[in-house]
Amino acid sequence: MLADAIAAERFRLSRDRTALFWGFGFAPLVAMLFSMGIDVFTRAVLHRTIPGETTDLANRAMGAVAGASGPFTALFLLIGAAAIFAGDYRWETWRLLTPRNSRVNLLAAKLIVFAEVAAWSLLLTAFTSVLAGLFGSVVNHATLVAPPNGSAFLGHFAGVFVITWLEVMLIGALAGLIGVVTRSTMGAVIAGLVVVFVQSTLAATMQATTWKSLAIPAYAGRILKGFVAAPDEVRPEAGPAGLALVLVLAWLIVLAAGAVALFRRQDLTKE
């Protein structure tokens, strides 16, 4: 039954091209175009290049993925998540779905499909950053170079990708919880963006790494990315990173379980 719910949710999202584009494709594409625009402006208007400039496409892709959970990108992810989790309230279709499957399966399918499309969005972010880097290297006559850590880069990139994906999953679970509570796509976007902005601001002001600071997902994510991306010879202690991972997973479980618990008790005759 869960497989049926997942298949149905995939089909519905594939038909909702507006949500797919704005929620998961717009931010990577606009970041690529913005980077290309800066390169063109620098070359054509300022007539400047940096002698000996190099372009590391691999680290550029990793940096783009690492920043894909920031407030700007979160706004568009929340739009996509709100369409997935709260769209049935807007179109009043829950009464047609709940007789065909359990509520737990229906909401779990939405979370799984969001996880899948979020991963594709992160891959698109990496791909578009590489395209922008290639464009910039041509325009600025920059030399392409390999990452300094060689083959170890693949492990670092995979670690950063997974941590960012977990942060994005937190955004989706938050949108799901708020969407269930407010029964509104707009409520999920606005309230979710406020939460993301506040916790990102708090994370930027943190000076010491304590369990209280690691309880802020944005700060925990930053500690985790710094740990997995650092070269072996300068890698920080694993203790804070391990606690950060536990707290991020705990937040994800709490938000997802909260959404499911509230949805199971919800009166869907009042959509």
Coordinates of C-alpha atoms in Angstrom, one line a residue:
M1 CA 0.0 0.0 0.0
L2 CA 2.9 2.4 0.7
A3 CA 4.3 1.6 -2.7
D4 CA 1.0 2.5 -4.3
A5 CA 0.9 5.8 -2.4
I6 CA 4.5 6.6 -3.5
A7 CA 3.8 5.8 -7.1
A8 CA 0.7 8.0 -7.0
E9 CA 2.5 10.9 -5.4
R10 CA 5.3 10.7 -7.9
F11 CA 2.8 10.8 -10.7
R12 CA 0.9 13.8 -9.2
L13 CA 4.1 15.7 -8.7
S14 CA 5.4 15.0 -12.2
R15 CA 2.2 16.6 -13.5
D16 CA 2.6 19.6 -11.3
R17 CA 5.3 21.3 -13.4
T18 CA 4.9 24.6 -11.7
A19 CA 5.8 23.2 -8.3
L20 CA 8.7 21.2 -9.8
F21 CA 10.2 24.2 -11.5
W22 CA 9.8 26.8 -8.7
G23 CA 10.4 24.5 -5.9
F24 CA 13.3 22.4 -7.1
G25 CA 14.7 23.8 -10.3
F26 CA 14.5 27.6 -10.2
A27 CA 17.2 28.3 -7.5
P28 CA 19.9 26.2 -9.2
L29 CA 19.2 27.7 -12.5
V30 CA 19.1 31.3 -11.3
A31 CA 22.3 30.8 -9.4
M32 CA 24.0 29.6 -12.6
L33 CA 22.6 32.5 -14.7
F34 CA 23.7 35.0 -12.0
S35 CA 27.2 33.6 -11.9
M36 CA 27.4 33.7 -15.7
G37 CA 26.1 37.3 -15.7
I38 CA 28.8 38.4 -13.3
D39 CA 31.5 36.8 -15.5
V40 CA 30.1 38.5 -18.6
F41 CA 29.9 41.9 -16.8
T42 CA 33.4 41.6 -15.5
R43 CA 34.8 40.7 -18.9
A44 CA 32.7 42.8 -21.2
V45 CA 32.2 46.0 -19.1
L46 CA 35.2 46.1 -16.8
H47 CA 37.5 44.5 -19.3
R48 CA 39.3 42.7 -16.5
T49 CA 40.7 39.3 -16.0
I50 CA 42.9 37.9 -13.2
P51 CA 46.3 36.8 -14.4
G52 CA 46.9 33.1 -13.5
E53 CA 43.3 32.6 -12.3
T54 CA 42.3 29.0 -12.0
T55 CA 38.9 27.2 -11.7
D56 CA 38.4 24.2 -9.5
L57 CA 35.1 22.8 -10.8
A58 CA 34.9 20.0 -8.2
N59 CA 35.2 22.2 -5.2
R60 CA 32.9 24.7 -6.9
A61 CA 30.2 22.0 -7.1
M62 CA 30.7 21.0 -3.5
G63 CA 30.5 24.7 -2.3
A64 CA 27.2 25.1 -4.3
V65 CA 25.7 22.0 -2.7
A66 CA 26.9 23.0 0.8
G67 CA 25.0 26.4 0.4
A68 CA 21.8 24.8 -1.0
S69 CA 20.1 24.8 2.4
G70 CA 20.4 28.6 3.0
P71 CA 17.4 30.9 3.4
F72 CA 17.3 31.9 -0.3
T73 CA 17.1 28.3 -1.5
A74 CA 14.9 27.4 1.4
L75 CA 12.2 29.8 0.2
F76 CA 11.8 27.8 -3.1
L77 CA 12.1 24.4 -1.4
L78 CA 9.3 25.5 0.9
I79 CA 7.2 26.3 -2.2
G80 CA 7.7 22.8 -3.5
A81 CA 7.2 21.2 -0.1
A82 CA 4.0 23.1 0.5
A83 CA 2.6 22.0 -2.9
I84 CA 3.4 18.4 -1.9
F85 CA 2.2 18.4 1.7
A86 CA -0.5 21.0 1.7
G87 CA -1.8 21.0 -1.8
D88 CA -4.6 18.5 -0.9
Y89 CA -6.0 21.0 1.5
R90 CA -6.1 23.7 -1.2
W91 CA -7.8 21.5 -3.7
E92 CA -9.9 19.6 -1.1
T93 CA -8.8 16.2 -2.4
W94 CA -8.0 14.5 0.9
R95 CA -11.5 13.1 1.2
L96 CA -10.9 11.3 -2.2
L97 CA -7.5 9.9 -1.0
T98 CA -8.0 8.8 2.6
P99 CA -10.6 6.0 1.8
R100 CA -8.0 4.4 -0.6
N101 CA -5.0 4.2 1.7
S102 CA -4.0 4.8 5.3
R103 CA -3.1 8.3 6.5
V104 CA 0.3 7.2 7.6
N105 CA 1.1 5.8 4.1
L106 CA -0.2 8.9 2.4
L107 CA 1.9 11.3 4.4
A108 CA 4.9 9.0 4.4
A109 CA 4.7 8.8 0.6
K110 CA 4.8 12.6 0.4
L111 CA 7.9 12.7 2.6
I112 CA 9.6 10.0 0.5
V113 CA 8.8 11.7 -2.8
F114 CA 10.1 15.0 -1.4
A115 CA 13.3 13.3 -0.4
E116 CA 13.7 11.9 -3.9
V117 CA 13.1 15.2 -5.7
A118 CA 15.3 17.1 -3.2
A119 CA 18.2 14.8 -4.0
W120 CA 17.7 15.5 -7.7
S121 CA 17.6 19.2 -7.0
L122 CA 20.9 19.0 -5.2
L123 CA 22.4 17.1 -8.1
L124 CA 21.1 19.8 -10.4
T125 CA 22.7 22.4 -8.2
A126 CA 26.1 20.7 -8.6
F127 CA 25.6 20.3 -12.3
T128 CA 24.7 24.0 -12.9
S129 CA 27.6 25.2 -10.8
V130 CA 29.9 23.1 -13.0
L131 CA 28.4 24.6 -16.1
A132 CA 28.8 28.1 -14.7
G133 CA 32.4 27.3 -13.8
L134 CA 33.1 26.1 -17.3
F135 CA 31.5 29.3 -18.7
G136 CA 33.5 31.5 -16.4
S137 CA 36.8 29.7 -17.2
V138 CA 36.2 30.3 -20.9
V139 CA 35.2 34.0 -20.5
N140 CA 38.0 34.8 -18.0
H141 CA 40.7 32.5 -19.7
A142 CA 41.0 30.6 -16.4
T143 CA 42.9 27.3 -16.2
L144 CA 40.9 24.3 -15.0
V145 CA 42.5 22.5 -12.1
A146 CA 41.8 19.3 -10.1
P147 CA 40.9 19.5 -6.4
P148 CA 44.0 19.5 -4.2
N149 CA 42.9 16.5 -2.2
G150 CA 42.6 14.3 -5.3
S151 CA 40.5 11.2 -5.1
A152 CA 39.6 11.9 -1.5
F153 CA 37.4 14.7 -2.8
L154 CA 34.7 12.1 -3.7
G155 CA 34.2 11.1 -0.1
H156 CA 34.2 14.8 1.0
F157 CA 31.6 15.6 -1.7
A158 CA 29.4 12.7 -0.7
G159 CA 29.5 13.7 2.9
V160 CA 28.6 17.3 2.2
F161 CA 25.8 16.1 -0.2
V162 CA 24.3 13.9 2.5
I163 CA 24.4 16.5 5.2
T164 CA 22.8 19.1 2.9
W165 CA 20.2 16.6 1.9
L166 CA 19.4 16.0 5.6
E167 CA 19.0 19.8 6.1
V168 CA 16.7 20.0 3.1
M169 CA 14.7 17.1 4.5
L170 CA 14.3 19.1 7.7
I171 CA 12.9 22.0 5.6
G172 CA 10.4 19.5 3.9
A173 CA 9.4 18.0 7.2
L174 CA 8.9 21.4 8.7
A175 CA 6.7 22.4 5.8
G176 CA 4.7 19.2 6.2
L177 CA 4.1 19.8 9.9
I178 CA 3.1 23.4 9.4
G179 CA 1.0 22.5 6.3
V180 CA -1.0 19.9 8.4
V181 CA -1.5 22.4 11.3
T182 CA -2.5 25.4 9.1
R183 CA -4.1 23.5 6.2
S184 CA -2.6 26.1 3.9
T185 CA 0.2 26.1 1.3
M186 CA 0.8 29.8 2.0
G187 CA 1.0 29.2 5.8
A188 CA 3.6 26.4 5.2
V189 CA 5.8 28.7 3.1
I190 CA 5.6 31.8 5.2
A191 CA 5.8 30.2 8.7
G192 CA 8.5 27.8 7.4
L193 CA 10.6 30.7 6.0
V194 CA 10.4 32.6 9.3
V195 CA 11.6 29.5 11.2
V196 CA 14.5 28.9 8.6
F197 CA 15.5 32.6 8.7
V198 CA 15.5 32.8 12.5
Q199 CA 17.5 29.6 13.0
S200 CA 20.0 30.6 10.3
T201 CA 20.4 34.0 12.0
L202 CA 21.0 32.4 15.3
A203 CA 23.5 30.0 13.8
A204 CA 25.5 32.9 12.3
T205 CA 25.9 34.5 15.7
M206 CA 27.1 31.3 17.5
Q207 CA 30.6 31.5 18.8
A208 CA 31.1 28.4 20.9
T209 CA 30.1 24.8 20.0
T210 CA 27.9 23.4 22.8
W211 CA 25.0 21.1 22.8
K212 CA 22.6 24.1 22.8
S213 CA 24.2 25.6 19.7
L214 CA 24.2 22.2 18.0
A215 CA 20.5 22.0 18.7
I216 CA 20.1 24.7 16.0
P217 CA 19.9 22.7 12.7
A218 CA 21.7 25.3 10.6
Y219 CA 24.6 25.4 13.0
A220 CA 24.8 21.6 13.4
G221 CA 24.8 21.4 9.6
R222 CA 27.7 23.8 9.3
I223 CA 29.7 21.8 11.9
L224 CA 29.0 18.6 10.0
K225 CA 30.0 20.0 6.7
G226 CA 33.2 21.5 8.1
F227 CA 34.0 18.1 9.6
V228 CA 33.4 15.9 6.5
A229 CA 35.0 18.5 4.0
A230 CA 38.2 19.1 6.0
P231 CA 41.4 17.4 5.0
D232 CA 42.5 14.5 7.2
E233 CA 45.4 16.4 8.6
V234 CA 43.3 19.3 9.9
R235 CA 40.0 17.6 10.6
P236 CA 38.5 18.7 13.9
E237 CA 37.4 16.4 16.7
A238 CA 34.6 14.0 15.8
G239 CA 32.7 14.5 19.1
P240 CA 30.8 17.7 18.1
A241 CA 30.1 16.4 14.6
G242 CA 28.7 13.2 16.0
L243 CA 26.4 15.0 18.4
A244 CA 25.4 17.4 15.6
L245 CA 24.4 14.4 13.4
V246 CA 22.3 12.9 16.2
L247 CA 20.5 16.2 16.8
V248 CA 19.8 16.7 13.1
L249 CA 18.3 13.2 12.8
A250 CA 16.3 13.8 16.0
W251 CA 14.8 17.0 14.6
L252 CA 13.9 15.2 11.4
I253 CA 12.2 12.3 13.3
V254 CA 10.3 14.7 15.6
L255 CA 9.1 16.9 12.8
A256 CA 8.0 14.0 10.5
A257 CA 6.4 12.1 13.4
G258 CA 4.6 15.2 14.6
A259 CA 3.2 15.7 11.2
V260 CA 2.0 12.1 10.9
A261 CA 0.5 12.1 14.4
L262 CA -1.4 15.3 13.9
F263 CA -2.6 14.2 10.5
R264 CA -3.9 10.9 11.9
R265 CA -6.1 12.8 14.3
Q266 CA -7.2 15.5 11.9
D267 CA -10.8 16.0 10.9
L268 CA -10.6 16.2 7.1
T269 CA -14.3 17.2 6.7
K270 CA -13.2 20.8 7.4
E271 CA -10.8 21.5 4.6

